[in-house]
Amino acid sequence: MIVGGIDMPMFLVRSLSQDIIGESKGLRQAVEGCRKAAKENAPVMFQGEVSTGKLLLAGFLHKESKHSRQPLLVVDCIKDEDMIHELLAPGFECKQLDRYEGGSIYFREVATLSLGKQNQLYKALEKIEKRKIRAFLSSSQNIHLMRMEKAFDPDLYDYASQWEIAVPPLRQRKEDILPLVRHYIGVFNLKLRKSIQGLTPQAEEILLAYRWPGNVDELKQIINRAMHLSNESHISQRHLSDNLGISKEDGFSHGVMPLERMEEILLRSALERYGFTLEGKKRAARALNISLATLYNKLKRYNLNP
Ligand SMILES: Nc1ncnc2c1ncn2[C@@H]1O[C@H](COP(=O)(O)OP(=O)(O)OP(=O)(O)O)[C@@H](O)[C@H]1O
């Protein structure tokens, strides 16, 4: 739910009361980490690949903590450029944050900020904490490696390292795949007015073997598309084939796919994340560690357009 009527429209304020679905050890450890962190006041850094559930877990932590009576504010360091600019300005006094005193604030994707801005964020966080607003940070890039390569600000690194919660990718939490699939089948049955009951054994095998580079959002999309295609009681291999880049004949039982297909998936996911504007493409190229010119060549080759 997005709560409107706030002073700063750049802030996304969400009430996160959604269920956390999964049974894996990795997810249970992350939930346990949140429960423990909820009893403390330290800032928490959520680390994990894209769409692994970092924000969902931060929402759970917030709800379990003594800050839960006030909102959790979400600031996206990639998308909320104006807000970030305002918040990081040296003169920012956080007065606009007064009404959120006692709540929490979540900065999504802090590692995408330039080194200078990371340091400004560290200074802003000191002011924010004075307003008794608890800080959460997230990154889909490994900030420890970035720090070693001097690509992450030392002050923000020390701040973020106080309490870390790692959220493993879906391919390392295979026990979560089928429960999530069942959950989304239920969601889309309602939405599409269908009554699909589950997956064929072969379709289950395919989904369990897949690497899920886009994690839970990708799973959601794949199930959504498969359910649009299926008029049967179960989702089968042929409803998944085109979307997972596998051949209808060969199946996909070994978690292998053509490298080019994997490259296309990664390019698409980077552009969906950063956007197709010039700035978005520059960021996508940086995240993929390729030059902008190479990115343009690949976009042409795979015919990737918004
Ligand atoms: N364990 C889970 N149970 C139910 N839904 C989940 C789970 N994990 C993720 N989701 C859903 O997947 C989507 C992505 O989750 P979320 O935004 O929390 O991921 P994230 O890691 O913060 O993403 P990003 O990398 O884009 O910042 C959301 O719709 C979320 O509700």
Short mmCIF file of C-alpha atoms and ligand atoms in Angstrom, two decimals:
data_model
loop_
_atom_site.label_atom_id
_atom_site.label_comp_id
_atom_site.label_asym_id
_atom_site.label_seq_id
_atom_site.Cartn_x
_atom_site.Cartn_y
_atom_site.Cartn_z
CA MET A 1 0.00 0.00 0.00
CA ILE A 2 1.36 3.38 -0.85
CA VAL A 3 0.36 6.03 1.65
CA GLY A 4 -0.19 9.38 -0.02
CA GLY A 5 -0.40 12.91 1.30
CA ILE A 6 3.17 13.28 2.45
CA ASP A 7 5.33 16.34 2.02
CA MET A 8 7.92 14.69 -0.11
CA PRO A 9 6.46 12.82 -3.03
CA MET A 10 9.83 11.27 -3.82
CA PHE A 11 9.55 9.16 -0.74
CA LEU A 12 7.75 5.94 -1.24
CA VAL A 13 6.03 5.04 1.98
CA ARG A 14 4.91 1.49 2.22
CA SER A 15 3.09 -0.52 4.77
CA LEU A 16 4.72 -3.91 4.51
CA SER A 17 2.57 -6.55 6.05
CA GLN A 18 3.10 -9.14 3.35
CA ASP A 19 3.84 -12.79 4.17
CA ILE A 20 7.40 -13.98 3.73
CA ILE A 21 7.15 -17.23 1.82
CA GLY A 22 9.79 -19.93 1.92
CA GLU A 23 11.27 -22.75 3.94
CA SER A 24 14.97 -22.65 3.12
CA LYS A 25 17.71 -22.39 5.70
CA GLY A 26 19.03 -19.22 4.03
CA LEU A 27 15.68 -17.46 4.28
CA ARG A 28 15.10 -18.65 7.85
CA GLN A 29 18.50 -17.29 8.86
CA ALA A 30 17.70 -13.94 7.28
CA VAL A 31 14.33 -13.79 9.09
CA GLU A 32 16.03 -14.74 12.35
CA GLY A 33 18.63 -12.00 11.73
CA CYS A 34 15.77 -9.50 11.33
CA ARG A 35 14.13 -10.66 14.56
CA LYS A 36 17.39 -10.13 16.45
CA ALA A 37 18.08 -6.79 14.78
CA ALA A 38 14.54 -5.64 15.64
CA LYS A 39 15.53 -5.58 19.30
CA GLU A 40 18.48 -3.25 18.62
CA ASN A 41 18.94 0.21 17.22
CA ALA A 42 21.93 -0.28 14.93
CA PRO A 43 21.60 0.45 11.20
CA VAL A 44 21.12 -2.69 9.11
CA MET A 45 22.63 -3.43 5.73
CA PHE A 46 20.66 -5.85 3.51
CA GLN A 47 22.89 -7.55 0.96
CA GLY A 48 21.70 -9.86 -1.80
CA GLU A 49 21.13 -10.11 -5.54
CA VAL A 50 18.30 -8.19 -7.17
CA SER A 51 14.79 -9.05 -6.07
CA THR A 52 15.74 -11.55 -3.38
CA GLY A 53 13.41 -9.96 -0.82
CA LYS A 54 15.65 -7.37 0.88
CA LEU A 55 12.91 -4.75 1.14
CA LEU A 56 10.36 -7.35 2.21
CA LEU A 57 12.66 -8.39 5.05
CA ALA A 58 13.38 -4.78 6.01
CA GLY A 59 9.61 -4.26 6.23
CA PHE A 60 9.37 -7.27 8.51
CA LEU A 61 12.23 -5.98 10.69
CA HIS A 62 10.57 -2.57 10.90
CA LYS A 63 7.26 -4.15 11.89
CA GLU A 64 8.90 -6.23 14.61
CA SER A 65 10.81 -3.25 16.00
CA LYS A 66 9.81 -0.49 18.37
CA HIS A 67 9.72 1.84 15.34
CA SER A 68 6.69 0.06 13.90
CA ARG A 69 4.16 2.70 14.95
CA GLN A 70 5.73 5.14 12.51
CA PRO A 71 6.16 4.55 8.77
CA LEU A 72 9.01 2.96 6.91
CA LEU A 73 10.21 5.38 4.25
CA VAL A 74 11.79 3.95 1.14
CA VAL A 75 14.29 6.05 -0.81
CA ASP A 76 15.51 4.49 -4.03
CA CYS A 77 19.07 5.68 -4.74
CA ILE A 78 18.60 4.79 -8.42
CA LYS A 79 15.20 6.27 -9.14
CA ASP A 80 14.65 9.04 -6.58
CA GLU A 81 17.43 11.25 -7.92
CA ASP A 82 15.84 14.55 -6.87
CA MET A 83 15.16 13.35 -3.36
CA ILE A 84 18.66 11.99 -3.00
CA HIS A 85 20.03 15.32 -4.24
CA GLU A 86 17.96 17.21 -1.66
CA LEU A 87 18.69 14.84 1.17
CA LEU A 88 22.43 14.80 0.58
CA ALA A 89 22.81 18.57 0.28
CA PRO A 90 25.12 19.79 3.09
CA GLY A 91 22.46 22.22 4.38
CA PHE A 92 19.69 19.65 4.65
CA GLU A 93 18.33 19.82 8.16
CA CYS A 94 15.91 16.91 7.98
CA LYS A 95 13.04 19.12 9.15
CA GLN A 96 10.91 17.47 6.50
CA LEU A 97 11.55 14.22 8.26
CA ASP A 98 10.12 15.45 11.55
CA ARG A 99 6.80 13.77 11.04
CA TYR A 100 8.55 10.46 10.55
CA GLU A 101 10.44 10.71 13.83
CA GLY A 102 10.56 7.32 15.48
CA GLY A 103 10.08 5.44 12.19
CA SER A 104 12.59 3.84 9.83
CA ILE A 105 14.16 4.79 6.51
CA TYR A 106 15.37 2.39 3.81
CA PHE A 107 17.93 3.47 1.21
CA ARG A 108 17.73 1.08 -1.73
CA GLU A 109 20.89 0.32 -3.74
CA VAL A 110 23.35 2.59 -1.93
CA ALA A 111 26.32 1.17 -3.86
CA THR A 112 25.04 2.75 -7.07
CA LEU A 113 25.80 6.23 -5.66
CA SER A 114 29.11 7.80 -6.59
CA LEU A 115 31.82 7.70 -3.91
CA GLY A 116 31.24 11.38 -3.12
CA LYS A 117 27.51 10.85 -2.70
CA GLN A 118 28.07 7.79 -0.54
CA ASN A 119 30.04 9.97 1.85
CA GLN A 120 27.32 12.63 1.78
CA LEU A 121 24.80 9.91 2.56
CA TYR A 122 26.89 8.86 5.55
CA LYS A 123 26.75 12.45 6.83
CA ALA A 124 23.00 12.68 6.18
CA LEU A 125 22.49 9.43 8.07
CA GLU A 126 24.11 10.94 11.15
CA LYS A 127 21.51 13.73 11.04
CA ILE A 128 18.68 11.30 10.32
CA GLU A 129 19.60 9.17 13.32
CA LYS A 130 19.35 12.25 15.54
CA ARG A 131 15.65 12.31 14.56
CA LYS A 132 15.39 8.80 15.99
CA ILE A 133 14.75 7.37 12.56
CA ARG A 134 16.32 3.97 12.14
CA ALA A 135 18.31 3.42 8.98
CA PHE A 136 18.32 0.42 6.66
CA LEU A 137 20.50 0.22 3.56
CA SER A 138 20.46 -2.25 0.69
CA SER A 139 22.80 -3.30 -2.05
CA SER A 140 22.71 -5.96 -4.73
CA GLN A 141 26.45 -5.51 -5.22
CA ASN A 142 28.93 -6.90 -2.72
CA ILE A 143 30.06 -3.87 -0.72
CA HIS A 144 32.97 -5.79 0.84
CA LEU A 145 34.48 -6.42 -2.58
CA MET A 146 33.72 -2.85 -3.60
CA ARG A 147 35.49 -1.57 -0.49
CA MET A 148 38.56 -3.69 -1.31
CA GLU A 149 38.57 -2.15 -4.77
CA LYS A 150 38.18 1.31 -3.17
CA ALA A 151 34.83 1.68 -4.88
CA PHE A 152 32.84 2.09 -1.65
CA ASP A 153 33.16 4.98 0.77
CA PRO A 154 35.05 3.97 3.96
CA ASP A 155 32.79 5.92 6.36
CA LEU A 156 29.60 4.53 4.86
CA TYR A 157 31.20 1.08 4.80
CA ASP A 158 31.96 1.15 8.54
CA TYR A 159 28.45 2.46 9.18
CA ALA A 160 26.84 -0.23 7.00
CA SER A 161 28.98 -3.03 8.43
CA GLN A 162 27.55 -2.70 11.92
CA TRP A 163 24.78 -5.20 11.20
CA GLU A 164 24.47 -7.11 8.00
CA ILE A 165 21.70 -9.39 6.81
CA ALA A 166 22.55 -11.52 3.78
CA VAL A 167 19.69 -12.66 1.57
CA PRO A 168 20.80 -15.57 -0.63
CA PRO A 169 19.67 -15.83 -4.28
CA LEU A 170 16.82 -18.20 -5.15
CA ARG A 171 19.17 -20.71 -6.79
CA GLN A 172 20.75 -21.21 -3.35
CA ARG A 173 17.30 -21.48 -1.73
CA LYS A 174 15.74 -24.17 -3.88
CA GLU A 175 13.31 -25.13 -1.09
CA ASP A 176 11.65 -21.73 -1.57
CA ILE A 177 10.98 -22.09 -5.30
CA LEU A 178 7.91 -24.33 -5.23
CA PRO A 179 6.23 -22.59 -2.26
CA LEU A 180 6.66 -19.27 -4.07
CA VAL A 181 5.31 -20.79 -7.29
CA ARG A 182 2.26 -22.13 -5.43
CA HIS A 183 1.75 -18.72 -3.85
CA TYR A 184 1.83 -16.90 -7.19
CA ILE A 185 -0.41 -19.50 -8.86
CA GLY A 186 -2.96 -18.62 -6.16
CA VAL A 187 -2.48 -14.89 -6.74
CA PHE A 188 -2.81 -15.14 -10.53
CA ASN A 189 -5.73 -17.61 -10.36
CA LEU A 190 -7.69 -14.85 -8.65
CA LYS A 191 -6.49 -12.15 -11.00
CA LEU A 192 -6.97 -14.11 -14.23
CA ARG A 193 -10.08 -15.98 -13.03
CA LYS A 194 -8.44 -19.33 -13.65
CA SER A 195 -8.24 -22.45 -11.53
CA ILE A 196 -4.81 -23.83 -12.27
CA GLN A 197 -3.92 -26.40 -9.65
CA GLY A 198 -0.15 -26.62 -9.94
CA LEU A 199 2.75 -27.79 -12.08
CA THR A 200 3.39 -31.04 -13.90
CA PRO A 201 6.37 -32.99 -12.43
CA GLN A 202 8.47 -32.05 -15.47
CA ALA A 203 7.62 -28.35 -15.08
CA GLU A 204 8.65 -28.56 -11.42
CA GLU A 205 11.95 -30.08 -12.45
CA ILE A 206 12.53 -27.28 -14.94
CA LEU A 207 11.86 -24.55 -12.40
CA LEU A 208 14.04 -26.20 -9.76
CA ALA A 209 16.95 -26.48 -12.21
CA TYR A 210 16.69 -22.90 -13.51
CA ARG A 211 19.22 -20.37 -12.17
CA TRP A 212 16.79 -17.47 -11.61
CA PRO A 213 19.11 -14.51 -12.34
CA GLY A 214 16.17 -12.18 -11.69
CA ASN A 215 15.12 -14.02 -8.49
CA VAL A 216 11.57 -13.59 -7.13
CA ASP A 217 10.39 -10.92 -9.60
CA GLU A 218 11.48 -13.16 -12.46
CA LEU A 219 9.66 -16.14 -10.92
CA LYS A 220 6.54 -14.03 -10.61
CA GLN A 221 6.75 -12.98 -14.28
CA ILE A 222 7.38 -16.53 -15.52
CA ILE A 223 4.37 -17.88 -13.61
CA ASN A 224 2.21 -15.00 -14.77
CA ARG A 225 3.11 -15.61 -18.43
CA ALA A 226 2.73 -19.40 -18.12
CA MET A 227 -0.73 -18.94 -16.61
CA HIS A 228 -1.78 -16.67 -19.46
CA LEU A 229 -0.75 -19.45 -21.85
CA SER A 230 -2.28 -22.39 -20.00
CA ASN A 231 -5.90 -23.44 -20.36
CA GLU A 232 -5.25 -26.71 -18.59
CA SER A 233 -5.35 -27.71 -14.95
CA HIS A 234 -1.54 -27.67 -14.62
CA ILE A 235 1.38 -25.58 -15.94
CA SER A 236 3.55 -27.80 -18.10
CA GLN A 237 6.91 -27.56 -19.83
CA ARG A 238 5.50 -26.01 -22.97
CA HIS A 239 4.05 -23.08 -20.98
CA LEU A 240 7.52 -22.35 -19.61
CA SER A 241 9.71 -23.07 -22.61
CA ASP A 242 9.68 -19.77 -24.45
CA ASN A 243 10.09 -17.69 -21.33
CA LEU A 244 13.02 -19.62 -19.93
CA GLY A 245 14.80 -19.80 -23.28
CA ILE A 246 14.67 -23.58 -23.43
CA SER A 247 13.82 -25.81 -26.31
CA LYS A 248 10.39 -27.43 -26.18
CA GLU A 249 11.95 -30.68 -27.34
CA ASP A 250 15.13 -30.79 -25.30
CA GLY A 251 13.74 -29.71 -21.99
CA PHE A 252 15.93 -28.08 -19.40
CA SER A 253 16.91 -30.60 -16.82
CA HIS A 254 20.53 -29.64 -16.18
CA GLY A 255 20.29 -25.92 -15.45
CA VAL A 256 22.09 -25.14 -18.71
CA MET A 257 21.15 -22.62 -21.37
CA PRO A 258 22.92 -21.05 -24.35
CA LEU A 259 25.38 -18.39 -23.11
CA GLU A 260 23.94 -15.85 -25.50
CA ARG A 261 20.49 -16.33 -23.98
CA MET A 262 21.94 -15.77 -20.50
CA GLU A 263 23.64 -12.59 -21.77
CA GLU A 264 20.35 -11.35 -23.18
CA ILE A 265 18.56 -12.03 -19.88
CA LEU A 266 21.23 -10.13 -17.91
CA LEU A 267 21.13 -7.19 -20.33
CA ARG A 268 17.36 -7.02 -20.17
CA SER A 269 17.34 -7.21 -16.40
CA ALA A 270 19.99 -4.42 -16.13
CA LEU A 271 17.97 -2.15 -18.44
CA GLU A 272 14.69 -2.87 -16.71
CA ARG A 273 16.42 -1.90 -13.48
CA TYR A 274 18.19 1.27 -14.63
CA GLY A 275 15.90 2.34 -17.47
CA PHE A 276 16.44 2.93 -21.18
CA THR A 277 17.43 6.60 -20.86
CA LEU A 278 21.03 7.56 -21.62
CA GLU A 279 21.76 7.81 -17.89
CA GLY A 280 20.08 4.43 -17.35
CA LYS A 281 22.20 2.86 -20.08
CA LYS A 282 25.37 4.35 -18.58
CA ARG A 283 24.47 2.84 -15.21
CA ALA A 284 23.56 -0.50 -16.76
CA ALA A 285 26.92 -0.56 -18.58
CA ARG A 286 28.70 0.21 -15.30
CA ALA A 287 26.81 -2.51 -13.44
CA LEU A 288 27.59 -5.02 -16.22
CA ASN A 289 31.22 -3.87 -16.29
CA ILE A 290 31.20 -3.15 -20.02
CA SER A 291 31.66 0.06 -21.98
CA LEU A 292 28.67 2.07 -23.19
CA ALA A 293 29.67 1.32 -26.78
CA THR A 294 29.64 -2.44 -26.07
CA LEU A 295 26.25 -2.08 -24.44
CA TYR A 296 24.88 -0.35 -27.56
CA ASN A 297 26.29 -3.11 -29.78
CA LYS A 298 24.64 -5.78 -27.67
CA LEU A 299 21.31 -3.93 -27.59
CA LYS A 300 21.37 -3.91 -31.37
CA ARG A 301 22.39 -7.54 -31.59
CA TYR A 302 19.60 -8.75 -29.30
CA ASN A 303 17.14 -6.18 -30.59
CA LEU A 304 16.46 -4.98 -27.06
CA ASN A 305 14.12 -2.02 -26.96
CA PRO A 306 11.92 -0.66 -24.17
N1 LIG B 1 10.19 -14.75 0.38
C1 LIG B 1 9.27 -14.03 -0.28
N2 LIG B 1 7.95 -14.26 -0.09
C2 LIG B 1 7.02 -13.55 -0.76
N3 LIG B 1 7.30 -12.60 -1.66
C3 LIG B 1 8.58 -12.32 -1.88
C4 LIG B 1 9.64 -13.02 -1.21
N4 LIG B 1 10.82 -12.50 -1.60
C5 LIG B 1 10.52 -11.53 -2.49
N5 LIG B 1 9.19 -11.42 -2.65
C6 LIG B 1 8.49 -10.49 -3.57
O1 LIG B 1 9.35 -10.27 -4.68
C7 LIG B 1 9.38 -8.90 -5.04
C8 LIG B 1 10.80 -8.35 -4.86
O2 LIG B 1 11.08 -8.32 -3.47
P1 LIG B 1 11.86 -7.10 -2.80
O3 LIG B 1 11.48 -5.81 -3.42
O4 LIG B 1 11.74 -7.22 -1.33
O5 LIG B 1 13.33 -7.50 -3.27
P2 LIG B 1 14.66 -6.63 -3.16
O6 LIG B 1 15.77 -7.59 -2.96
O7 LIG B 1 14.48 -5.55 -2.15
O8 LIG B 1 14.67 -6.00 -4.62
P3 LIG B 1 15.72 -4.98 -5.29
O9 LIG B 1 16.97 -5.76 -5.54
O10 LIG B 1 15.03 -4.57 -6.56
O11 LIG B 1 15.94 -3.82 -4.36
C9 LIG B 1 8.36 -8.20 -4.16
O12 LIG B 1 7.13 -8.19 -4.83
C10 LIG B 1 8.28 -9.11 -2.94
O13 LIG B 1 7.06 -9.02 -2.30
#
